[in-house]
CSV table of C-alpha atoms in Angstrom, one decimal:
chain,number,residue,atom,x,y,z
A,1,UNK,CA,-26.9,18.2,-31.7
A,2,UNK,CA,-23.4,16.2,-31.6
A,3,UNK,CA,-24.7,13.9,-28.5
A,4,UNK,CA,-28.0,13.3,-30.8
A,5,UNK,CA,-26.0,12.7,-33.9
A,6,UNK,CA,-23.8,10.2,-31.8
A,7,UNK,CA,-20.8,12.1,-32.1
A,8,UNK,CA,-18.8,12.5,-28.8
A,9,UNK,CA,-19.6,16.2,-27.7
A,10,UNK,CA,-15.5,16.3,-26.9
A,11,UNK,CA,-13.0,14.8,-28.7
A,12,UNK,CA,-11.2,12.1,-27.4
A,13,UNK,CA,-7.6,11.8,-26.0
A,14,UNK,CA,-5.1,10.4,-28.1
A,15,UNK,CA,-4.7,7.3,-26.1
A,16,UNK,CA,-8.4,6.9,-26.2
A,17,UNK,CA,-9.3,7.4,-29.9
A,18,UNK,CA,-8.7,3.2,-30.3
A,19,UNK,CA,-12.1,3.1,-28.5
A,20,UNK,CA,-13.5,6.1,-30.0
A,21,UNK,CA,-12.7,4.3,-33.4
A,22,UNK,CA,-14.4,1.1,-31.8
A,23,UNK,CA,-17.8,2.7,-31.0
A,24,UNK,CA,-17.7,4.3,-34.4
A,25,UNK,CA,-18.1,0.6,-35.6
A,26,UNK,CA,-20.2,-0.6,-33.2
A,27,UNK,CA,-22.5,2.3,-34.5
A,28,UNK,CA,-22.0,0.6,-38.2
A,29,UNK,CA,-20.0,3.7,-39.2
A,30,UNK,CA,-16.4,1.5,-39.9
A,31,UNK,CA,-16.0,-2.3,-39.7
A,32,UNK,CA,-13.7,-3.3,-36.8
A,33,UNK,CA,-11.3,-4.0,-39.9
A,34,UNK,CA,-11.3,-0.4,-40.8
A,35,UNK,CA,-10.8,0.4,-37.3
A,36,UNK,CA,-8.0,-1.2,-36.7
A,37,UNK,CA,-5.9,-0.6,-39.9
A,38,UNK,CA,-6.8,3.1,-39.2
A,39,UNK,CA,-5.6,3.7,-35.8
A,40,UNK,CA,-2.3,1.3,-36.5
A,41,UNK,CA,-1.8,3.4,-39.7
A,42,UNK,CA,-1.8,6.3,-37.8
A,43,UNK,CA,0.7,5.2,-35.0
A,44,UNK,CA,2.9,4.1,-37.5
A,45,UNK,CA,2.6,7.1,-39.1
A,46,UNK,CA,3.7,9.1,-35.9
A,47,UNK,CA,6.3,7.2,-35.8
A,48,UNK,CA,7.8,7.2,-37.9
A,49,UNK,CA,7.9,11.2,-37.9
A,50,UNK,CA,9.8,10.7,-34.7
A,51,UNK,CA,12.3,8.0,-36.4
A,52,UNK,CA,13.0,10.8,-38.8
A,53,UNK,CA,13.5,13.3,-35.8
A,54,UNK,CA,16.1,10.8,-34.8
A,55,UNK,CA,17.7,10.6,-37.6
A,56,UNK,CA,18.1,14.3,-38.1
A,57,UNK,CA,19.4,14.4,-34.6
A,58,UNK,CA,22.3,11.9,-35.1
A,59,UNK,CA,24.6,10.0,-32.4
A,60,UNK,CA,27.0,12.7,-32.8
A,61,UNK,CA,24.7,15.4,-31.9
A,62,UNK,CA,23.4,13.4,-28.9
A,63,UNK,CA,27.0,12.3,-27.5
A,64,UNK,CA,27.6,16.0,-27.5
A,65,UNK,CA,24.4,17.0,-25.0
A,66,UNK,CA,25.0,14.2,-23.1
A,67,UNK,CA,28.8,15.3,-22.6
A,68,UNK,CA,27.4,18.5,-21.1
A,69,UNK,CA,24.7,17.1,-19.1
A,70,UNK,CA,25.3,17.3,-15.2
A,71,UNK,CA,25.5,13.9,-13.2
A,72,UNK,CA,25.3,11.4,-16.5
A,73,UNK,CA,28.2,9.9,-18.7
A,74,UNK,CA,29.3,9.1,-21.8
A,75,UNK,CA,30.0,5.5,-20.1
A,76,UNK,CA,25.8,5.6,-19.6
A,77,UNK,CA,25.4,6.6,-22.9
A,78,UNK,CA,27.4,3.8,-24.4
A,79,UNK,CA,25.9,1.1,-22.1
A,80,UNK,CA,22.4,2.6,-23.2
A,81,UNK,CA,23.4,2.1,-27.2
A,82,UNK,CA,25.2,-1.8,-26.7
A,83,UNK,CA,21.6,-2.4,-24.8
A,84,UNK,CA,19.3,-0.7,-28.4
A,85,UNK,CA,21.8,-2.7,-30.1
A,86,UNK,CA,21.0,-5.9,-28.8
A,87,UNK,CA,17.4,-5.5,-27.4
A,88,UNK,CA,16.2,-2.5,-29.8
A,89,UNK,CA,13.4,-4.7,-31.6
A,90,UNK,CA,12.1,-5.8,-28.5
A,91,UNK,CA,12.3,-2.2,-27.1
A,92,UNK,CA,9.9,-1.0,-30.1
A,93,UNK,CA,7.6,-3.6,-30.1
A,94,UNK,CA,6.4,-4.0,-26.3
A,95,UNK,CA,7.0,0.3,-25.8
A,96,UNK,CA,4.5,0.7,-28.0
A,97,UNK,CA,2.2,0.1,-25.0
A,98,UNK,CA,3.4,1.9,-22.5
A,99,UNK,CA,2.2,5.4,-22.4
A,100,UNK,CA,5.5,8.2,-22.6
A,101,UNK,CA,7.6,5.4,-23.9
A,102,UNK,CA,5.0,4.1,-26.9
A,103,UNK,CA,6.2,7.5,-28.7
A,104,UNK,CA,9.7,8.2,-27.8
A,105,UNK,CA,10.9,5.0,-28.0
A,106,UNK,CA,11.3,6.1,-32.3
A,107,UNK,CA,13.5,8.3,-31.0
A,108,UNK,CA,16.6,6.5,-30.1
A,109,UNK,CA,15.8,4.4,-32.7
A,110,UNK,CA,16.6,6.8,-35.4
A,111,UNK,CA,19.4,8.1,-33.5
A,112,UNK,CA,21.0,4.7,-33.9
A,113,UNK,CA,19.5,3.9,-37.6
A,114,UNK,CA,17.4,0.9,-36.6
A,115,UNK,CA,16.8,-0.7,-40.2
A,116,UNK,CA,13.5,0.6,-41.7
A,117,UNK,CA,12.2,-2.2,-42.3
A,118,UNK,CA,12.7,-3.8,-38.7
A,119,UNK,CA,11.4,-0.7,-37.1
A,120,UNK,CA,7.8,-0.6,-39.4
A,121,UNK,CA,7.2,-4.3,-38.4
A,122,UNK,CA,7.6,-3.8,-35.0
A,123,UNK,CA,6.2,-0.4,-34.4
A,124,UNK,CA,2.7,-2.0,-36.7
A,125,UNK,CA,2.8,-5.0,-34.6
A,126,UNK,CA,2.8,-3.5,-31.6
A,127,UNK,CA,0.6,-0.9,-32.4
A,128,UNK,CA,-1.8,-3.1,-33.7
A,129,UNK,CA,-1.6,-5.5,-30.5
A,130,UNK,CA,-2.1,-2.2,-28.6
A,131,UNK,CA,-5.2,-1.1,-30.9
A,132,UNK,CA,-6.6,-4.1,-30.8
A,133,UNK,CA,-7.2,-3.9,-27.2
A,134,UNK,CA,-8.7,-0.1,-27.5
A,135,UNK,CA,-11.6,-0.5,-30.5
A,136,UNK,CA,-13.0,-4.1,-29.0
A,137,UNK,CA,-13.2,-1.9,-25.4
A,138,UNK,CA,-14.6,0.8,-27.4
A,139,UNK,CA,-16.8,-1.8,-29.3
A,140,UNK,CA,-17.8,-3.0,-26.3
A,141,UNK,CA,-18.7,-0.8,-24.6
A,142,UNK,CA,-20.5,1.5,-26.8
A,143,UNK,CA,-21.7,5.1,-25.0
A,144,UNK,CA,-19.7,4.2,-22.6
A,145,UNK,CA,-16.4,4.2,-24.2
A,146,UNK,CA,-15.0,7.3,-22.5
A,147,UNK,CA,-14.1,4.4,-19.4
A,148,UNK,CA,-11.4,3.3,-21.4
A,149,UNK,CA,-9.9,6.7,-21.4
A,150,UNK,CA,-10.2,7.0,-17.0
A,151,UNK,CA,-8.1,3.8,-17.2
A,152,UNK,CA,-5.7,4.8,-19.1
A,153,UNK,CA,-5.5,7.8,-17.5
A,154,UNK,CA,-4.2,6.0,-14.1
A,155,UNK,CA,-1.9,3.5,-16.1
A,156,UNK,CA,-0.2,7.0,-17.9
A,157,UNK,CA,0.2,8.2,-14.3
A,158,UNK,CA,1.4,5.0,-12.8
A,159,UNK,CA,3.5,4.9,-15.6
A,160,UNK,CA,4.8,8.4,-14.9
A,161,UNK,CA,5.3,8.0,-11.4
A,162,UNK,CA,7.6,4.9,-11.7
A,163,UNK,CA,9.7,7.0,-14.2
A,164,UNK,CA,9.5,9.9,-11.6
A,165,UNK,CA,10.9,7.2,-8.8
A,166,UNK,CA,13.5,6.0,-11.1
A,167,UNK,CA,14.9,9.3,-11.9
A,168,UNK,CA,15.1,10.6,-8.7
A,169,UNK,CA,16.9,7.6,-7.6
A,170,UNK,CA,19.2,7.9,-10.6
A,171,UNK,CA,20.5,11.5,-9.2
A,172,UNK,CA,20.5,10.3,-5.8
A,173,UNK,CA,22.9,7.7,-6.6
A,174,UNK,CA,25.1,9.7,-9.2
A,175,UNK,CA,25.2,12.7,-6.3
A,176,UNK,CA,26.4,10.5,-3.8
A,177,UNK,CA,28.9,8.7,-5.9
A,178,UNK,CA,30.7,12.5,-7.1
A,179,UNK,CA,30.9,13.3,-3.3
A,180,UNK,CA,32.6,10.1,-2.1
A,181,UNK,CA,35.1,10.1,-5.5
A,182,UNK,CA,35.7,14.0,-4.4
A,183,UNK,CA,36.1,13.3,-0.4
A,184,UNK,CA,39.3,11.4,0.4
A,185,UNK,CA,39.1,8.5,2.2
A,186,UNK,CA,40.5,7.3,5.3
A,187,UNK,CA,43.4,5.2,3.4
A,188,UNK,CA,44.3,8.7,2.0
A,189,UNK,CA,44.6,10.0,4.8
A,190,UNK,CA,46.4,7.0,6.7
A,191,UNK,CA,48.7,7.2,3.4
A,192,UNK,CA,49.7,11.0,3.5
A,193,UNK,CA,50.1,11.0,7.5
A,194,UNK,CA,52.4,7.5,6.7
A,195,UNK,CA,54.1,9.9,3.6
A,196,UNK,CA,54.8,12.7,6.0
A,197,UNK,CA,56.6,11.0,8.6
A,198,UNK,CA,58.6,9.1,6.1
A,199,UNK,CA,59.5,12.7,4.8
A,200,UNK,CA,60.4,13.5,8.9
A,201,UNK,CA,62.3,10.5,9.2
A,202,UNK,CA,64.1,11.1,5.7
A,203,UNK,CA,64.8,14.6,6.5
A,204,UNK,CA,66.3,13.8,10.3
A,205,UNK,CA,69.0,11.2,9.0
A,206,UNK,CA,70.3,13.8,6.5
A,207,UNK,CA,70.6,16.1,9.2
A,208,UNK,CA,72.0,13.8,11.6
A,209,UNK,CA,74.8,13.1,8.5
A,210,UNK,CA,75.0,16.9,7.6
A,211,UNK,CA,76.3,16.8,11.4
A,212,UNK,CA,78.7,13.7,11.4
A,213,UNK,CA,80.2,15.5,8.4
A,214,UNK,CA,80.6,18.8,10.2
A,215,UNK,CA,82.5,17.1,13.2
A,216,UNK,CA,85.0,15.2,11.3
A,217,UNK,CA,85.7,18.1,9.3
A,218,UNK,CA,86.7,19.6,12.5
């Protein structure tokens, strides 16, 4: 009854209820207006939630896991926060589509109290720019919306595999760093063989004068 109805028998993925909302209109159910201010309203709405999961968090809270956390500094942390600083609005708008990143991006920028205002424009733009693409793919397609959703799927996975790649690269690097910085190097060696004889050298002239001494005293 829900495929003669023209309801989808499943319901869609999140990423794919853009084109849902798009064959809803081209079924004259919602105009492409409707659709649109609908499915940006709702990614604003999420995130903000996650802004004001940020928020709750704090810096102070985060500079304190990240103290703990194996392989990864404060220095990275810092260098992260000067980048929000200066590239934050940019980070909002264009994460906003690219799967992973279009929802945790409001993370960090609660953490660092991004001005509301800023952060609504840029999350709606975004979102809508994002939107926009899913209902006219939706509208466009009409039964055949579900596509949409098998190509999003291998963009999410691309997506995920380049974050995969990066991360594992990232504790390569930070594992091979720790075991050079704890490994002395040659020069420490070449310095503490050059200490040692010093020390030799030092220690056979006040012999050599503890004996000098010892004759003329006799």
């Amino acid at each position: 009854m829900a495929r003669g109805a023209g309801v989808p028998a499943r319901p869609a993925r999140p990423l794919g209820a853009g084109a849902l909302a798009g064959f809803a209109s081209a079924q004259g159910r919602m105009s492409l207006v409707a659709a649109l201010a609908w499915t940006t309203a709702g990614s604003v709405a999420g995130a903000l939630a996650l802004y004001g999961i940020g928020a709750l968090i704090g810096r102070d809270r985060i500079r304190a896991m990240v103290a703990r956390l194996p392989l990864v500094k404060l220095d990275d942390l810092d260098r992260t926060e000067a980048w929000f600083a200066r590239h934050g609005a940019k980070a909002v708008f264009f994460g906003r589509m690219i799967p992973i990143f279009r929802s945790l991006i409001s993370v960090p920028a609660g953490v660092e109290r991004m001005r509301m205002a800023t952060f609504v424009l840029y999350t709606a733009l975004g979102s809508l720019l994002w939107n926009t693409v899913f209902v006219l793919a939706g509208y466009g397609l009409g039964d055949n919306w579900r596509t949409v959703e098998e190509y999003v799927g291998v963009y999410s996975k691309a997506v995920v595999a380049l974050v995969g790649l990066a991360a594992v690269a990232f504790v390569a690097v930070r594992i091979v760093k720790s075991r050079r910085s704890a490994r002395p190097g040659p020069g420490a060696h070449r310095a503490e063989a050059s200490g040692n004889r010093r020390a030799e050298a030092g220690g056979s002239r006040r012999a050599e004068a503890r004996e000098l001494t010892r004759d003329r005293n006799f």
